[in-house]
C-alpha positions as semicolon CSV with decimal commas, in nm:
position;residue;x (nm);y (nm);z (nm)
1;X;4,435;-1,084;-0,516
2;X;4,072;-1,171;-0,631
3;X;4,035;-1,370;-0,371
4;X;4,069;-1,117;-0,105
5;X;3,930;-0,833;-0,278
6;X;3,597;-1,042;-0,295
7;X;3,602;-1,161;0,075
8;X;3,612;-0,747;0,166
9;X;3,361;-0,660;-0,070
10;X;3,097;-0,928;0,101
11;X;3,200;-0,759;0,458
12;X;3,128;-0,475;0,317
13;X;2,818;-0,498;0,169
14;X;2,702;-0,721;0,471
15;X;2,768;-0,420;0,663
16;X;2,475;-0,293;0,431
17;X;2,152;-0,315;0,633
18;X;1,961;-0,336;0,264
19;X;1,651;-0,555;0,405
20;X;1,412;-0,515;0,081
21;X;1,362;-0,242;-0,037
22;X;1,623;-0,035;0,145
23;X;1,926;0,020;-0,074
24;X;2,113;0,015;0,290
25;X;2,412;0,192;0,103
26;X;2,453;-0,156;-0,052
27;X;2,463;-0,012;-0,445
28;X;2,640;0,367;-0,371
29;X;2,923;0,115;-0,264
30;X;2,918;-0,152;-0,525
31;X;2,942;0,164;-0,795
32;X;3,243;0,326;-0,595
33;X;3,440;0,010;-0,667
34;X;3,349;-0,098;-1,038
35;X;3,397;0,269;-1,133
36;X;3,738;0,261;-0,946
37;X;3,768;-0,054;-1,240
38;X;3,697;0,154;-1,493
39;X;3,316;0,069;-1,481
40;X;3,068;0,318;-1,650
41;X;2,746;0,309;-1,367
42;X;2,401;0,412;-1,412
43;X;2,130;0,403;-1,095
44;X;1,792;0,266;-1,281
45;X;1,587;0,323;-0,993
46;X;1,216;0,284;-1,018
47;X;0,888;0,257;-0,803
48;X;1,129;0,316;-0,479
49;X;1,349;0,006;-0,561
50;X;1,754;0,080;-0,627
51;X;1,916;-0,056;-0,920
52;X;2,270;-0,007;-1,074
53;X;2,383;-0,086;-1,370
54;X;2,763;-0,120;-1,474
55;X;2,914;-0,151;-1,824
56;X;3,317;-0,184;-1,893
57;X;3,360;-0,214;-2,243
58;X;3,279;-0,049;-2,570
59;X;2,874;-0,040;-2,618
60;X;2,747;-0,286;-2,859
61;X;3,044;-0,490;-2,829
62;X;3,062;-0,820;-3,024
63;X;3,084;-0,997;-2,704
64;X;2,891;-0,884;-2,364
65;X;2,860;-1,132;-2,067
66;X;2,650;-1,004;-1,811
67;X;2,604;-1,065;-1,484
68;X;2,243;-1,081;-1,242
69;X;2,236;-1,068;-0,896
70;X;2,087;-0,878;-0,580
71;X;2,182;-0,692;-0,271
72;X;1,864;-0,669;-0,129
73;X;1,816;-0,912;0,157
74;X;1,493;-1,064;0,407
75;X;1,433;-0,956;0,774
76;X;1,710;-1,079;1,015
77;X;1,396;-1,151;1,235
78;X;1,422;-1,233;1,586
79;X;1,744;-1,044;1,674
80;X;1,817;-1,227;2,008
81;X;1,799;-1,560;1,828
82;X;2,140;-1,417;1,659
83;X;2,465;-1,525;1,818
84;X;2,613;-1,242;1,612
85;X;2,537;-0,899;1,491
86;X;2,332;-0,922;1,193
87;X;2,515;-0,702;0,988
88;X;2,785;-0,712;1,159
89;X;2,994;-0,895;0,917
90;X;3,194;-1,066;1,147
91;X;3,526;-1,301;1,096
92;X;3,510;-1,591;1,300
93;X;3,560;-2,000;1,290
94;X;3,652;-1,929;0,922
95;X;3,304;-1,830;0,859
96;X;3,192;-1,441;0,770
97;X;2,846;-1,406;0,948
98;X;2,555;-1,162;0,869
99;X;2,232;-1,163;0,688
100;X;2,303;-1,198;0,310
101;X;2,647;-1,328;0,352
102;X;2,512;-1,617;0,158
103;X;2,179;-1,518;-0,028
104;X;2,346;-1,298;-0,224
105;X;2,609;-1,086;-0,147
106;X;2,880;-1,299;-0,135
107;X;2,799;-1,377;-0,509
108;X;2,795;-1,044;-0,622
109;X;3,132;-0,962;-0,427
110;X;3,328;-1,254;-0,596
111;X;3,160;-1,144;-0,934
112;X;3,277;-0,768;-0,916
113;X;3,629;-0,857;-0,788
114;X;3,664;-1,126;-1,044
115;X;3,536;-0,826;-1,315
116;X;3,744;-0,550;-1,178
117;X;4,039;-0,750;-1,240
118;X;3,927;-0,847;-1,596
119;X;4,157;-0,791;-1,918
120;X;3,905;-0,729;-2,171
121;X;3,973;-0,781;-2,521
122;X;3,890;-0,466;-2,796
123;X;3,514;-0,629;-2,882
124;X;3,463;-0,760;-2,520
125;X;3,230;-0,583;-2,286
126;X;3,095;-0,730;-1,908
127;X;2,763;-0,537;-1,783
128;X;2,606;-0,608;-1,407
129;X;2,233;-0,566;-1,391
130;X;2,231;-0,558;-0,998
131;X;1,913;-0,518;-0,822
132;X;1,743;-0,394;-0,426
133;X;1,431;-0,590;-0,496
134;X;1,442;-0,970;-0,594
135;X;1,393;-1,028;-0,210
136;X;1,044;-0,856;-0,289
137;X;0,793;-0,796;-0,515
138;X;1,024;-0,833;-0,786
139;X;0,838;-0,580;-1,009
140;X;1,078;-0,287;-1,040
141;X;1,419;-0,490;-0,960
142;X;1,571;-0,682;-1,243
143;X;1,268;-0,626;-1,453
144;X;1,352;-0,222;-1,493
145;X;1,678;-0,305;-1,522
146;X;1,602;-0,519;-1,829
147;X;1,316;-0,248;-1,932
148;X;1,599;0,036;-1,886
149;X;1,865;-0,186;-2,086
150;X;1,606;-0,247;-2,377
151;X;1,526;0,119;-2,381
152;X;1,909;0,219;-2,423
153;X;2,061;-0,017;-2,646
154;X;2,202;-0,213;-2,367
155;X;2,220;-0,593;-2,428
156;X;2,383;-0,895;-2,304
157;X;2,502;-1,218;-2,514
158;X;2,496;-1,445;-2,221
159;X;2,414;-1,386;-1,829
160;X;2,549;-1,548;-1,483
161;X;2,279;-1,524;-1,209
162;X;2,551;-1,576;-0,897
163;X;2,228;-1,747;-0,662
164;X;2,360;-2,015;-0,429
165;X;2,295;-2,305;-0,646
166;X;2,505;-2,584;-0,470
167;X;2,278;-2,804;-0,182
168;X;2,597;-2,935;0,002
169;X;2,971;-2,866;-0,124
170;X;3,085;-2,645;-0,333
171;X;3,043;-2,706;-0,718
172;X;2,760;-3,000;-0,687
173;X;2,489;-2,774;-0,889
174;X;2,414;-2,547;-1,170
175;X;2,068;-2,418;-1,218
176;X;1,960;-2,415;-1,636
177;X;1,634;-2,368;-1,577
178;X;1,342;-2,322;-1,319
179;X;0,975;-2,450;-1,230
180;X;0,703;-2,217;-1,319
181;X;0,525;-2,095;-1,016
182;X;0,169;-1,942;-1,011
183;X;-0,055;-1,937;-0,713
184;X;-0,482;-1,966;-0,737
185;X;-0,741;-1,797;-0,483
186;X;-1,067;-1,950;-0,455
187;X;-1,349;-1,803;-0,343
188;X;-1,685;-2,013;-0,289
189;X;-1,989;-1,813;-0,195
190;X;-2,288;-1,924;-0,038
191;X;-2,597;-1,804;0,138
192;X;-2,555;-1,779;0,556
193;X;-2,795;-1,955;0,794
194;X;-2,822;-2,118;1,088
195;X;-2,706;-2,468;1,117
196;X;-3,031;-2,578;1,258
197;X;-3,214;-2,505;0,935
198;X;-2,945;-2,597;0,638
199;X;-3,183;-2,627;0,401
200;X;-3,217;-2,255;0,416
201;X;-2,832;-2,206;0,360
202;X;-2,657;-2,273;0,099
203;X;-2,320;-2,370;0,263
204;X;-1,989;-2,262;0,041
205;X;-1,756;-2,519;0,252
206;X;-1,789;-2,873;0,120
207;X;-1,794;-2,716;-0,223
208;X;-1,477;-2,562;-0,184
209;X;-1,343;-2,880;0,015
210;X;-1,459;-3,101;-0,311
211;X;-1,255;-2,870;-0,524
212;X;-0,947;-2,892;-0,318
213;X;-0,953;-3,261;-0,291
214;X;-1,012;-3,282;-0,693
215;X;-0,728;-3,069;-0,736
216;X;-0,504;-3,174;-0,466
217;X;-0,529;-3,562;-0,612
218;X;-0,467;-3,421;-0,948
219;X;-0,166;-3,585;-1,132
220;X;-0,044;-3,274;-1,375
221;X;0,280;-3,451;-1,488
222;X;0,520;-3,755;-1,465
223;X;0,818;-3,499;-1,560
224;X;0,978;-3,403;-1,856
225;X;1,314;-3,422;-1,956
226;X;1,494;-3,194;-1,734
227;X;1,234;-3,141;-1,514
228;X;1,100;-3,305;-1,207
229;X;0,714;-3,365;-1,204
230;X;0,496;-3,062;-1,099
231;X;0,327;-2,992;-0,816
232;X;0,023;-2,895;-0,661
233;X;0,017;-2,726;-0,284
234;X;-0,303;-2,637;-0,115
235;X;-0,172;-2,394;0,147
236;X;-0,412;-2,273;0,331
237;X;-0,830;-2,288;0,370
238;X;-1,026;-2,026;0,587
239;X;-1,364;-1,939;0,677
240;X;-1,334;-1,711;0,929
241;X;-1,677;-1,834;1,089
242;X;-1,633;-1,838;1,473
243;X;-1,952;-1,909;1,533
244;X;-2,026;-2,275;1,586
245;X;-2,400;-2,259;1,490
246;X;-2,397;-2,030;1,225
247;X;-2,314;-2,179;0,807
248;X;-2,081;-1,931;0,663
249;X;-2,199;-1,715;0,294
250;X;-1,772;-1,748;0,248
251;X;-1,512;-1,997;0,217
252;X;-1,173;-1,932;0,051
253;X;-0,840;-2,144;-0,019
254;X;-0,535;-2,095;-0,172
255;X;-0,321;-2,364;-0,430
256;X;0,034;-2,310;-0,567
257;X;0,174;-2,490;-0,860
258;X;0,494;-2,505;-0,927
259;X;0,538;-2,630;-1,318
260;X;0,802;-2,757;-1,551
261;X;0,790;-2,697;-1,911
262;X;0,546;-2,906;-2,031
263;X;0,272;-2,599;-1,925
264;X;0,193;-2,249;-1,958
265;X;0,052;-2,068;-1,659
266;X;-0,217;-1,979;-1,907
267;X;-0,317;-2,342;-1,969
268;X;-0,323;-2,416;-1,588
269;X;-0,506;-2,130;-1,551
270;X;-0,775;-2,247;-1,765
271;X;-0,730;-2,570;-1,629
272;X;-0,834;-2,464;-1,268
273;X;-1,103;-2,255;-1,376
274;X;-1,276;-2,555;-1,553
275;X;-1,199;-2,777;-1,211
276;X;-1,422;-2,482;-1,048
277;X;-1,669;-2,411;-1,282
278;X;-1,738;-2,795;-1,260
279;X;-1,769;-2,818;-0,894
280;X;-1,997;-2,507;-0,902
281;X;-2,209;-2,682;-1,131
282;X;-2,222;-2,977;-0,929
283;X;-2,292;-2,807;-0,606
284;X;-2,460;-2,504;-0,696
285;X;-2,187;-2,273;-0,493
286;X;-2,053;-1,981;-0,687
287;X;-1,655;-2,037;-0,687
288;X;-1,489;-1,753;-0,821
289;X;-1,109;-1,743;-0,870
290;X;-0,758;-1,507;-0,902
291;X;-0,440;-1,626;-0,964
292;X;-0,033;-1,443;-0,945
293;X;0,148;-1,602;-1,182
294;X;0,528;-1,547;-1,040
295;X;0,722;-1,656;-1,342
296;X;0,744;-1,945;-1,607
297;X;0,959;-2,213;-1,613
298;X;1,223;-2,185;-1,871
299;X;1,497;-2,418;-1,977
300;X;1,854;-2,338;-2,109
301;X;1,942;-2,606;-2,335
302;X;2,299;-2,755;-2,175
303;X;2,569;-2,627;-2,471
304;X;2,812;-2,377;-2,446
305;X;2,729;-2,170;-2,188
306;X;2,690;-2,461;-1,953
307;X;2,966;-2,634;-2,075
308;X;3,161;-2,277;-1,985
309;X;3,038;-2,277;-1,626
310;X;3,094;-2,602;-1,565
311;X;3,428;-2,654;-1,687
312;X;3,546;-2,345;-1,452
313;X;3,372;-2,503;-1,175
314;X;3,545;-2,861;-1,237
315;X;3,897;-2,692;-1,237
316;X;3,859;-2,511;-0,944
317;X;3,669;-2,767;-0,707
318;X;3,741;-3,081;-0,922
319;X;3,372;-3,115;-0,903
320;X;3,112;-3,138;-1,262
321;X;2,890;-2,959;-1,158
322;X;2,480;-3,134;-1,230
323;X;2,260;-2,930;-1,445
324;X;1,951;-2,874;-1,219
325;X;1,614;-2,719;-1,277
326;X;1,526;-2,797;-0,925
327;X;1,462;-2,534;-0,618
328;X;1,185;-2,195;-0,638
329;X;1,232;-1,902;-0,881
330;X;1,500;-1,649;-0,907
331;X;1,515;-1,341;-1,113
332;X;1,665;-1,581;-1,391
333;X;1,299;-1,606;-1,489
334;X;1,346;-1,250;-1,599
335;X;1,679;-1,258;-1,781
336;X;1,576;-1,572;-2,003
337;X;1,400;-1,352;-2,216
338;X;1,679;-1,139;-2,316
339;X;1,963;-1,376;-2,363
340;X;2,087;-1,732;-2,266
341;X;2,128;-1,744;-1,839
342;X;2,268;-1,983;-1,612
343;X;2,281;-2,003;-1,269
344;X;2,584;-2,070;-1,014
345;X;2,643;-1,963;-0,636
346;X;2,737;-2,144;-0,300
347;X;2,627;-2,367;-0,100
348;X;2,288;-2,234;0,025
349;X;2,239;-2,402;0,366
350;X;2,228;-2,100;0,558
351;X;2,037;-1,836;0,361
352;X;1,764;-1,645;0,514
353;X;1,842;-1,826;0,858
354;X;1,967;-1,689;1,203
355;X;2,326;-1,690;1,194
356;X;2,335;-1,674;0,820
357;X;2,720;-1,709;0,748
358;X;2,952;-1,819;0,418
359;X;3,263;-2,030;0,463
360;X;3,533;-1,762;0,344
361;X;3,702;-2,082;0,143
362;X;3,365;-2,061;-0,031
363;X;3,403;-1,676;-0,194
364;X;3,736;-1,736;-0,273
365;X;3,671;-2,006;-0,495
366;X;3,374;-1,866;-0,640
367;X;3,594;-1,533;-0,720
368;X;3,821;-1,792;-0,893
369;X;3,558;-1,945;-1,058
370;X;3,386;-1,656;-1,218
371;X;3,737;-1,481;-1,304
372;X;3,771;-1,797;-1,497
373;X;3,430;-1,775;-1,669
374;X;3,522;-1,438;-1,757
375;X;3,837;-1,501;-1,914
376;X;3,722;-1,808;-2,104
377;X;3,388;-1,674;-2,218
378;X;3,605;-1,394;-2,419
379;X;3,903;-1,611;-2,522
């Protein structure tokens, strides 16, 4: 049965010890069982990341629904605040335990058994993009994978990310769509001196204090349609200065933003650098700035893909499922600009915790779910 097929499969691969970027074994086993399906698999490795990807079906086909996910997983951390062996994949309370059980490798499990057991029809084809690196950088994961696929003719109609999506019970949340996320460094620089003598200093701190507390007040949105409002973090401010009677020549902080889609990370780039280059006209500081723009926010207008996943979901957990753009970024933000991609997992209590564990219940129905997906997307 699906059901148990996928429930082995996540043992397995939480057997895996695949903490980013180690492949762990994690992908050499995922590529024994889809080409045991009748999967064609290709390793896209690049920049020392693993990644496979898996076609069944005729190339080009006049319908290909793909599928996104990763096998990569964080640090298990402190190992004696485990009550279990990390990847141990152990059985118990009707739980399986391990790191990734839930962030992600449940959802790729469920998704291979479910497409082993698929019955294709003639112009049907199902591809996996499945990465070693969206626990990381994310720069040679999904991306090459994508890069590769674009490169050989590979394409995909329609994509399932299988992220845990649902906050508490099973079939409560989809993702179509995610926040933006981009993160600024500031750097104010001053002239040293001794705090005795300011006027002989020029001191880079309450410049860069004024700046936070402009941007930090800053209202960027009230939200948009299917978007919460965005946000504005300062996470950090440092000086370094352990000296008491001594005014630094350096201050720094750090902002992220997390956006919806009524901005660019270009225009809140610009907007920031207009926020310093007012301060530093004000103050006379020199305020200098970088920023890592991690992905923009996207939207998949709710229509048929949607209404696909969230139809399966609602027979198999009598739940509708709410269309959500809440939560960070997943590699989503890279698939949206190939084809149409929505997003549905577990519950996601437990990822990247001690004692990270999946209800077994849970990867059953989400094998059941996704064979259903399968089936209807090609009937």
């Amino acid at each position: 049965m699906v059901e148990r097929h996928a429930v082995e499969i996540t043992r397995r691969l939480i057997e895996c010890p695949s903490v980013t970027p180690e492949e762990g074994g994690a992908l050499v086993y995922l590529a024994e069982v889809l080409e045991q399906a009748g999967f064609a698999c290709t390793r896209v490795d690049r920049g020392g990341i693993a990644n496979l990807f898996a076609r069944k079906g005729p190339k080009g086909a006049g319908r290909t629904l793909g599928f996104n996910g990763h096998t990569d997983v964080v640090p298990v951390g402190d190992t004696g605040a485990w009550t279990v062996q990390p990847f141990g994949a152990e059985e118990r309370d009707g739980m399986l335990w391990g790191r990734g059980a839930t962030d992600m490798k449940s959802g790729v499990a469920a998704w291979v058994a479910a497409a082993a057991a698929a019955d294709l029809p003639e112009d049907g084809a199902l591809v996996l993009a499945i990465t070693g690196d969206e626990e990381g950088d994310a720069t040679d994961g999904t991306v090459a994978l994508l890069d590769w696929m674009a490169a050989n003719g590979e394409a995909m109609d329609a994509c399932i990310v299988g992220e845990p999506t649902c906050p508490e019970v099973m079939g409560d949340m989809m993702k179509i769509g995610r926040r933006g996320s981009m993160t600024a460094f500031f750097t104010a620089r001053g002239v040293q001196g001794h705090a005795a003598y300011p006027h002989r200093a020029k001191n880079p701190v309450p410049a860069l204090a004024r700046l936070v507390a402009l941007l930090d007040t800053h209202v960027l949105d009230d939200g948009t349609d299917h978007f919460d409002a965005s946000t504005l973090a300062v996470t950090t401010m440092d000086v370094g200065n352990p000296a008491t009677n001594v005014i630094p020549a350096e201050a720094r902080a750090t902002v992220n933003i997390r956006f919806n889609d009524a901005h660019t990370s270009s225009g809140l780039t610009r907007w920031l650098e207009e926020m310093a280059d007012e301060v530093a006209a004000q103050t006379g500081i020199g305020i200098s700035m970088t920023v890592k723009v991690s992905g923009e926010s996207f939207l998949t207008p709710p229509g048929a893909l949607s209404d696909l996943v969230a139809a399966a979901v609602e027979v198999e957990t009598g739940r509708r499922p709410e269309m959500s753009t809440s939560g960070g970024t997943s590699d989503a933000r890279f698939v949206k600009d190939h084809c149409p991609v929505v997003e549905f997992g577990l519950v996601g209590k437990t990822m990247h915790q001690v004692d990270e564990r999946v209800e077994i219940v849970q990867i059953e129905q989400l094998a059941r779910i996704y064979e259903r997906i399968i089936r209807d997307f090609f009937r």
